PDB file of C-alpha atoms in Angstrom:
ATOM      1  CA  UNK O   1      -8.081  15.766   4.478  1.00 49.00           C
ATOM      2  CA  UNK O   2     -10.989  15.362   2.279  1.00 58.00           C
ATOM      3  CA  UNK O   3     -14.706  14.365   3.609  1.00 64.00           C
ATOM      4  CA  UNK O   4     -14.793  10.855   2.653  1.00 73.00           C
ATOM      5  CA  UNK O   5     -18.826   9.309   3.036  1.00 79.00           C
ATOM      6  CA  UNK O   6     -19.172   5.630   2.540  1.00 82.00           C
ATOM      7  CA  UNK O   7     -19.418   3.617  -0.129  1.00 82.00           C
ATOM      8  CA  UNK O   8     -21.259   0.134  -0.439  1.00 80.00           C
ATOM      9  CA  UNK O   9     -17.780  -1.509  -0.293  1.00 84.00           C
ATOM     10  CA  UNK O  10     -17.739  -0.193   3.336  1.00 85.00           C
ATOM     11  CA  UNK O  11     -20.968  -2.009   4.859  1.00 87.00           C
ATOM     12  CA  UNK O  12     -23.917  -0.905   6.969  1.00 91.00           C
ATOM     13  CA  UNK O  13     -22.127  -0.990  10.275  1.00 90.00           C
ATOM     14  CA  UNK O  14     -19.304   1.730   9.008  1.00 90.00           C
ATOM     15  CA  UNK O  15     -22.064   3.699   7.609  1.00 90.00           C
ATOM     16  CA  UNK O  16     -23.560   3.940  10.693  1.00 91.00           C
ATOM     17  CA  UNK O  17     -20.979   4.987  12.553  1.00 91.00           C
ATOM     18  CA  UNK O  18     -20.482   7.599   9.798  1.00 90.00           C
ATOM     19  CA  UNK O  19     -23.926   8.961  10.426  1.00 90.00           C
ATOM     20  CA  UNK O  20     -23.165   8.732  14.171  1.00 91.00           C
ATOM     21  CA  UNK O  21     -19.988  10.276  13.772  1.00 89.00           C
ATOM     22  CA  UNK O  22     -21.889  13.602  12.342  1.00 89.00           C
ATOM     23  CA  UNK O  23     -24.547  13.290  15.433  1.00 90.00           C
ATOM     24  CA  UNK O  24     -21.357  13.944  17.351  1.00 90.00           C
ATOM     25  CA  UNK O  25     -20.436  17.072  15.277  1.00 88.00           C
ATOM     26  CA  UNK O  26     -24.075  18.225  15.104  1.00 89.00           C
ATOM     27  CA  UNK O  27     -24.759  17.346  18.704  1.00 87.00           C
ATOM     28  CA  UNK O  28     -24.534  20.961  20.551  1.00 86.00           C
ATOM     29  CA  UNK O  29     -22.786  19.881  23.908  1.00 80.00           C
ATOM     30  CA  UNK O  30     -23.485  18.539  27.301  1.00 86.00           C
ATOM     31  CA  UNK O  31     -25.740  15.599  27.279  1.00 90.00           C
ATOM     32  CA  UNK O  32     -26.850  15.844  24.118  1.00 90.00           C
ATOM     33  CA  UNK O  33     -23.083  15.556  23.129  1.00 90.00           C
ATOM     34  CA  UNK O  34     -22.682  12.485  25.511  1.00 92.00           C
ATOM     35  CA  UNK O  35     -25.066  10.241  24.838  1.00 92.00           C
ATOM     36  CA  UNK O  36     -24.142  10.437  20.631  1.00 91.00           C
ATOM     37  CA  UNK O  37     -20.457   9.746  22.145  1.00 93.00           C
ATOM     38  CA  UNK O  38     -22.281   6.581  23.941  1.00 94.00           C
ATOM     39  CA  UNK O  39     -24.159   5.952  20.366  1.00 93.00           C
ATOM     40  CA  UNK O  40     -20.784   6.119  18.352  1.00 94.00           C
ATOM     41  CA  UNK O  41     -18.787   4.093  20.674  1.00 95.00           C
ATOM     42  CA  UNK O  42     -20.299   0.612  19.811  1.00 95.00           C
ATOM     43  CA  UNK O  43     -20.869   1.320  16.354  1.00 94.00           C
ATOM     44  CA  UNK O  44     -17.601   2.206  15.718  1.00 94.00           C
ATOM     45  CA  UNK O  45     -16.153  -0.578  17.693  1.00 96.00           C
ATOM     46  CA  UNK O  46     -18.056  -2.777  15.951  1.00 95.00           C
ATOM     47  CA  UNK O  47     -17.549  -1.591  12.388  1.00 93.00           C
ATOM     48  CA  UNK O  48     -13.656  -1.435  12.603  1.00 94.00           C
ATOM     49  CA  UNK O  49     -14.198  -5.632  14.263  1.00 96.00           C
ATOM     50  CA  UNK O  50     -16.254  -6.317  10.978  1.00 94.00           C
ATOM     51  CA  UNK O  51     -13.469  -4.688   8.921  1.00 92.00           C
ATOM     52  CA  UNK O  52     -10.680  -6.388  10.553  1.00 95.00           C
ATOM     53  CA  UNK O  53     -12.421  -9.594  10.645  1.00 96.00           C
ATOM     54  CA  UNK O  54     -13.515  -9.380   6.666  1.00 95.00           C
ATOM     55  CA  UNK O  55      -9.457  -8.573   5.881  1.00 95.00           C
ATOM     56  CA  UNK O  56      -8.665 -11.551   7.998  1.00 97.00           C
ATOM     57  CA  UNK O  57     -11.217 -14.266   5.987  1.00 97.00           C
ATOM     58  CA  UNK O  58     -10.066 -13.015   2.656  1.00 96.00           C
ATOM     59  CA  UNK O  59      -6.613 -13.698   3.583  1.00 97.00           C
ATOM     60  CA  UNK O  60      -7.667 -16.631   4.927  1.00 97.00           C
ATOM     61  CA  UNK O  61      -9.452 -17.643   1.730  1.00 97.00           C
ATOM     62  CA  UNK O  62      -6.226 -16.662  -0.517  1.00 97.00           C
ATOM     63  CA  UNK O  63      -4.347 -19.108   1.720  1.00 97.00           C
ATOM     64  CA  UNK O  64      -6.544 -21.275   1.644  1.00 96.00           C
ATOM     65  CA  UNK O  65      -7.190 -21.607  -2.203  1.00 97.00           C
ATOM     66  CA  UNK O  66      -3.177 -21.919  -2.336  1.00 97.00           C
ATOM     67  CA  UNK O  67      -3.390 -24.790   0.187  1.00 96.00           C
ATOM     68  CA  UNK O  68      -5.876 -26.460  -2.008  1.00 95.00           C
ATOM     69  CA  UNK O  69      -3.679 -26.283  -5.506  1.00 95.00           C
ATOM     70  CA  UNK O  70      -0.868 -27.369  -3.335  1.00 96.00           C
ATOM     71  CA  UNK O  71      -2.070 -30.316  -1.849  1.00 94.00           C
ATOM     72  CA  UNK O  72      -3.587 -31.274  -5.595  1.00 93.00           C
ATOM     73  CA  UNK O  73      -0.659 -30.644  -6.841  1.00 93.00           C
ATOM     74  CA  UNK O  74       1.532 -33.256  -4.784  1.00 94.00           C
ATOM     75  CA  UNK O  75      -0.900 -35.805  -4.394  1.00 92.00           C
ATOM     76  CA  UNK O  76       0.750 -37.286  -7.527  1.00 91.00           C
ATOM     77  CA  UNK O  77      -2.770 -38.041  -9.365  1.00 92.00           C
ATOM     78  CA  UNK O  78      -3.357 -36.310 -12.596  1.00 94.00           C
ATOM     79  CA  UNK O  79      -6.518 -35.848 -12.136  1.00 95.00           C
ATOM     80  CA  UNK O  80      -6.914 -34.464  -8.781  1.00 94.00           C
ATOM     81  CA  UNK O  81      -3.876 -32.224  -9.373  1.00 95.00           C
ATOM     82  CA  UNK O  82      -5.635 -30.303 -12.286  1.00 96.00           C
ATOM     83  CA  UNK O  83      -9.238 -30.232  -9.976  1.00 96.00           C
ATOM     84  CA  UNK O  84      -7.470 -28.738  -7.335  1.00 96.00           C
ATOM     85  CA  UNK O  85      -5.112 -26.007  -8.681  1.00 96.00           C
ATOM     86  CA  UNK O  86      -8.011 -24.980 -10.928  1.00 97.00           C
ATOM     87  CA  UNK O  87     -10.205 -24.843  -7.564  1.00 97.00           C
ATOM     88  CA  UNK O  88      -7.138 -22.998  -5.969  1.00 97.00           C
ATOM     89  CA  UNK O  89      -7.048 -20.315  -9.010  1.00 97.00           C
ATOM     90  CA  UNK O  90     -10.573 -19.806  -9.346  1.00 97.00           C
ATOM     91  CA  UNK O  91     -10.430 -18.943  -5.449  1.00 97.00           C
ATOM     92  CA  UNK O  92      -7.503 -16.552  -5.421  1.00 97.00           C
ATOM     93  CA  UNK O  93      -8.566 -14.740  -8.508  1.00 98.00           C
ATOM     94  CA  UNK O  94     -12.176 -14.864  -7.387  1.00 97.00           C
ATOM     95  CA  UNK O  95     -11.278 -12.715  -4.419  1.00 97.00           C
ATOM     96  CA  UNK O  96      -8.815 -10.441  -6.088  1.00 97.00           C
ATOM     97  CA  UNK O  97     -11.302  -9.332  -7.940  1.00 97.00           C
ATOM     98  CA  UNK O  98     -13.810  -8.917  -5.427  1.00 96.00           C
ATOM     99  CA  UNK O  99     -11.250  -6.691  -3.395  1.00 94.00           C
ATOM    100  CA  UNK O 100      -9.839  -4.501  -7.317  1.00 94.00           C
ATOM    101  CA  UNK O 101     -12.769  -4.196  -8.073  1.00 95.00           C
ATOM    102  CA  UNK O 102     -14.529  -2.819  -4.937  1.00 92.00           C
ATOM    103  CA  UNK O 103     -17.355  -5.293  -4.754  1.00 93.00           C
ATOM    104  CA  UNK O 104     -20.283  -3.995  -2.387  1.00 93.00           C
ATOM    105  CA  UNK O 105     -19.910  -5.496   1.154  1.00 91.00           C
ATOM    106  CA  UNK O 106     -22.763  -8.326   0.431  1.00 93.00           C
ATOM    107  CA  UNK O 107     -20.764  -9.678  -2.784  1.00 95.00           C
ATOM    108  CA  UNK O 108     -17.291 -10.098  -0.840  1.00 95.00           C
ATOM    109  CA  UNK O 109     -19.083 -11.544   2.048  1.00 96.00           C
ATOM    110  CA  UNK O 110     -20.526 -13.835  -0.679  1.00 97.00           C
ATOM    111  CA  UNK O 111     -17.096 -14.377  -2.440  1.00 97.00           C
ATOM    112  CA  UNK O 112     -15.329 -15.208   0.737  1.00 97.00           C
ATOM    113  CA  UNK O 113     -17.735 -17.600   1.617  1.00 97.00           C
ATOM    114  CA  UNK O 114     -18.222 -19.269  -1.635  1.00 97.00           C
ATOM    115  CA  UNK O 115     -14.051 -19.565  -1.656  1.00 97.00           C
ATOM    116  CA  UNK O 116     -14.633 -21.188   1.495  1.00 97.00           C
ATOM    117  CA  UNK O 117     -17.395 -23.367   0.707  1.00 97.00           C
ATOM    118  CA  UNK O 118     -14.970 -24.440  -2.729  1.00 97.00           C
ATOM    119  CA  UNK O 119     -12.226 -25.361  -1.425  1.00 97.00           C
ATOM    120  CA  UNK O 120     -13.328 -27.234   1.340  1.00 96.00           C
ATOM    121  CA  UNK O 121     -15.527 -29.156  -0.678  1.00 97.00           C
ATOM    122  CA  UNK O 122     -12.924 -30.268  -3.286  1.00 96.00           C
ATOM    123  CA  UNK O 123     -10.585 -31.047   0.053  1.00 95.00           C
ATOM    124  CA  UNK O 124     -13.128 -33.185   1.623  1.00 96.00           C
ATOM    125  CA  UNK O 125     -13.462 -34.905  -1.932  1.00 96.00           C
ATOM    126  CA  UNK O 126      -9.649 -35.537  -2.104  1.00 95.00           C
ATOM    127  CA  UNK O 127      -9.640 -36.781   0.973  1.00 94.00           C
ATOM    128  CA  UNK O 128     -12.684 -39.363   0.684  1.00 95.00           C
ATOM    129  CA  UNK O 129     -11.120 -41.168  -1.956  1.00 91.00           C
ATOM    130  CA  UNK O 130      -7.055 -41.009  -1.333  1.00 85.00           C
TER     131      UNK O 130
END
């Protein structure tokens, strides 16, 4: 399997559990070897939470950009119906791009939240005047 080092897609807390993963292998044994363990640990743990929790809000946001079409397009006004499944496909193609394309951690952080921040907006909008 080959050596893989992190790219800016992966974030600062998996690169520093990369690093700390090679203070294990450096680490010569004994104590020195246990307290990197006691280094990694956290790290890692809290990497692979970050990871699963960034996988979780861009499905989220997906689902939540089809929500937003959806609801536009049964509310049975023109108008909102074309705001909202534009605001639903801007979101879903906003973050398959993000993910394609490998976006550094920072600019799918931003995209997920910006989805967010759309599509709530436009709902709270709908909502205010139906």
């Amino acid at each position: 399997m080959p050596d893989r080092e992190p790219t800016p897609e992966d974030g600062p807390l998996f690169r520093s559990a990369h690093d700390r993963a090679d203070a294990i292998d450096r680490a010569d044994g004994g104590p020195e070897k246990r307290r990197a363990w006691t280094r990694f640990v956290p790290t890692a743990l809290a990497a692979l939470a970050e990871g699963f929790l960034r996988e979780a809000l861009i499905t989220g946001a997906v689902l939540f950009s089809v929500i937003a079409g959806v609801i536009g397009a049964t509310s049975g006004d023109t108008v909102w119906a074309v705001i909202c499944v534009v605001s639903g496909v801007v979101g879903v193609v906003a973050m398959l791009v993000a993910v394609a394309r490998h976006w550094s951690f920072g600019r799918q952080w931003a995209v997920i939240l910006g989805v967010f921040v759309l599509q709530a907006a436009v709902m709270v909008a709908f909502w205010q005047t139906h």
